[in-house]
Coordinates of C-alpha atoms in Angstrom, one line a residue:
M1 CA 50.1 -57.7 -12.6
K2 CA 49.5 -59.2 -16.3
N3 CA 53.0 -61.8 -16.7
K4 CA 52.2 -61.8 -13.0
K5 CA 48.4 -62.2 -13.5
L6 CA 47.8 -59.7 -9.8
T7 CA 44.4 -58.6 -10.2
H8 CA 45.0 -56.0 -7.6
G9 CA 48.2 -53.2 -6.7
I10 CA 48.5 -50.6 -4.7
A11 CA 51.6 -48.3 -4.5
E12 CA 53.2 -45.1 -4.5
L13 CA 53.9 -42.3 -7.5
D14 CA 54.6 -39.0 -6.8
G15 CA 53.8 -39.2 -3.4
E16 CA 50.4 -40.4 -4.1
R17 CA 48.8 -43.2 -2.6
L18 CA 48.0 -45.5 -6.1
E19 CA 45.4 -48.2 -5.6
I20 CA 44.9 -50.3 -8.8
N21 CA 41.4 -53.3 -8.5
L22 CA 40.6 -55.2 -11.7
D23 CA 38.4 -56.9 -10.0
N24 CA 36.2 -54.4 -8.6
L25 CA 37.7 -51.8 -12.1
F26 CA 38.8 -49.3 -10.0
I27 CA 41.4 -47.3 -9.7
T28 CA 42.3 -45.0 -6.8
F29 CA 45.0 -41.8 -7.7
G30 CA 46.0 -39.3 -4.3
N31 CA 42.4 -38.6 -3.6
N32 CA 41.2 -39.2 -7.2
H33 CA 38.1 -42.1 -8.0
F34 CA 38.0 -43.3 -11.7
D35 CA 35.8 -46.6 -12.6
L36 CA 36.8 -48.5 -15.0
A37 CA 34.9 -50.7 -17.8
R38 CA 37.0 -53.7 -18.5
L39 CA 35.6 -55.6 -22.7
S40 CA 36.9 -59.9 -23.3
G41 CA 40.0 -59.9 -26.2
N42 CA 39.7 -62.1 -28.9
M43 CA 42.7 -63.5 -28.3
G44 CA 41.9 -64.1 -24.5
G45 CA 42.5 -61.6 -21.5
Y46 CA 40.5 -58.1 -21.1
R47 CA 41.3 -55.0 -22.4
Y48 CA 40.4 -51.9 -19.7
F49 CA 39.1 -49.0 -20.1
F50 CA 38.5 -45.8 -18.1
I51 CA 34.9 -44.4 -17.5
C52 CA 34.5 -40.4 -18.3
P53 CA 33.7 -39.4 -14.9
I54 CA 31.7 -36.0 -17.0
C55 CA 30.0 -38.1 -20.3
D56 CA 30.6 -41.7 -19.1
R57 CA 32.7 -42.7 -22.2
Q58 CA 34.6 -45.6 -22.5
C59 CA 38.0 -43.9 -23.3
R60 CA 42.1 -45.3 -22.8
K61 CA 43.7 -42.1 -21.4
L62 CA 42.1 -39.5 -18.7
Y63 CA 42.9 -35.8 -18.7
K64 CA 43.9 -33.1 -16.6
R65 CA 44.2 -29.9 -17.2
S66 CA 42.5 -27.8 -14.1
L67 CA 40.6 -28.9 -11.9
L68 CA 39.3 -32.5 -13.2
Y69 CA 40.4 -35.5 -15.3
S70 CA 37.7 -36.6 -18.5
C71 CA 38.3 -37.5 -21.9
G72 CA 40.0 -35.7 -24.5
L73 CA 36.3 -34.6 -25.9
C74 CA 35.6 -33.3 -22.9
Q75 CA 38.9 -31.5 -21.9
Q76 CA 38.9 -30.2 -26.4
V77 CA 42.2 -32.2 -26.1
Y78 CA 41.6 -33.0 -29.8
K79 CA 41.1 -28.9 -31.0
D80 CA 44.4 -28.4 -29.9
T81 CA 45.8 -31.4 -31.5
L82 CA 44.2 -31.0 -34.6
N83 CA 47.6 -29.5 -35.9
R84 CA 50.7 -31.0 -34.9
S85 CA 52.3 -28.0 -35.6
T86 CA 51.0 -27.2 -31.9
R87 CA 51.0 -29.6 -28.5
L88 CA 48.9 -30.0 -25.6
E89 CA 49.7 -27.3 -22.5
P90 CA 52.6 -28.3 -20.8
K91 CA 49.8 -28.4 -18.2
T92 CA 48.0 -31.3 -18.9
R93 CA 48.7 -34.2 -17.4
W94 CA 47.2 -37.2 -18.5
I95 CA 46.7 -41.0 -17.1
Y96 CA 46.8 -43.9 -19.6
V97 CA 45.8 -47.5 -18.7

């Protein structure tokens, strides 16, 4: 999208509808709706962040351990990854901007 200077796209991912709208700052994946924040870059362009649905923080990744997507702090992912010998649970799913 970046190379073609597109701001809106619709696709299918894992059988779910994926819509990315950078003009209105949202992503829809299946039945999930994610708000985005946009910051100007130093060399032009923009950097996009998810807004955590639970704590309203800006984050680059959202994690899904049970029913909801949220940031690593809300899902307590960072506690699991402090010890490098442990890994994320196999059922953890994440989205990266």
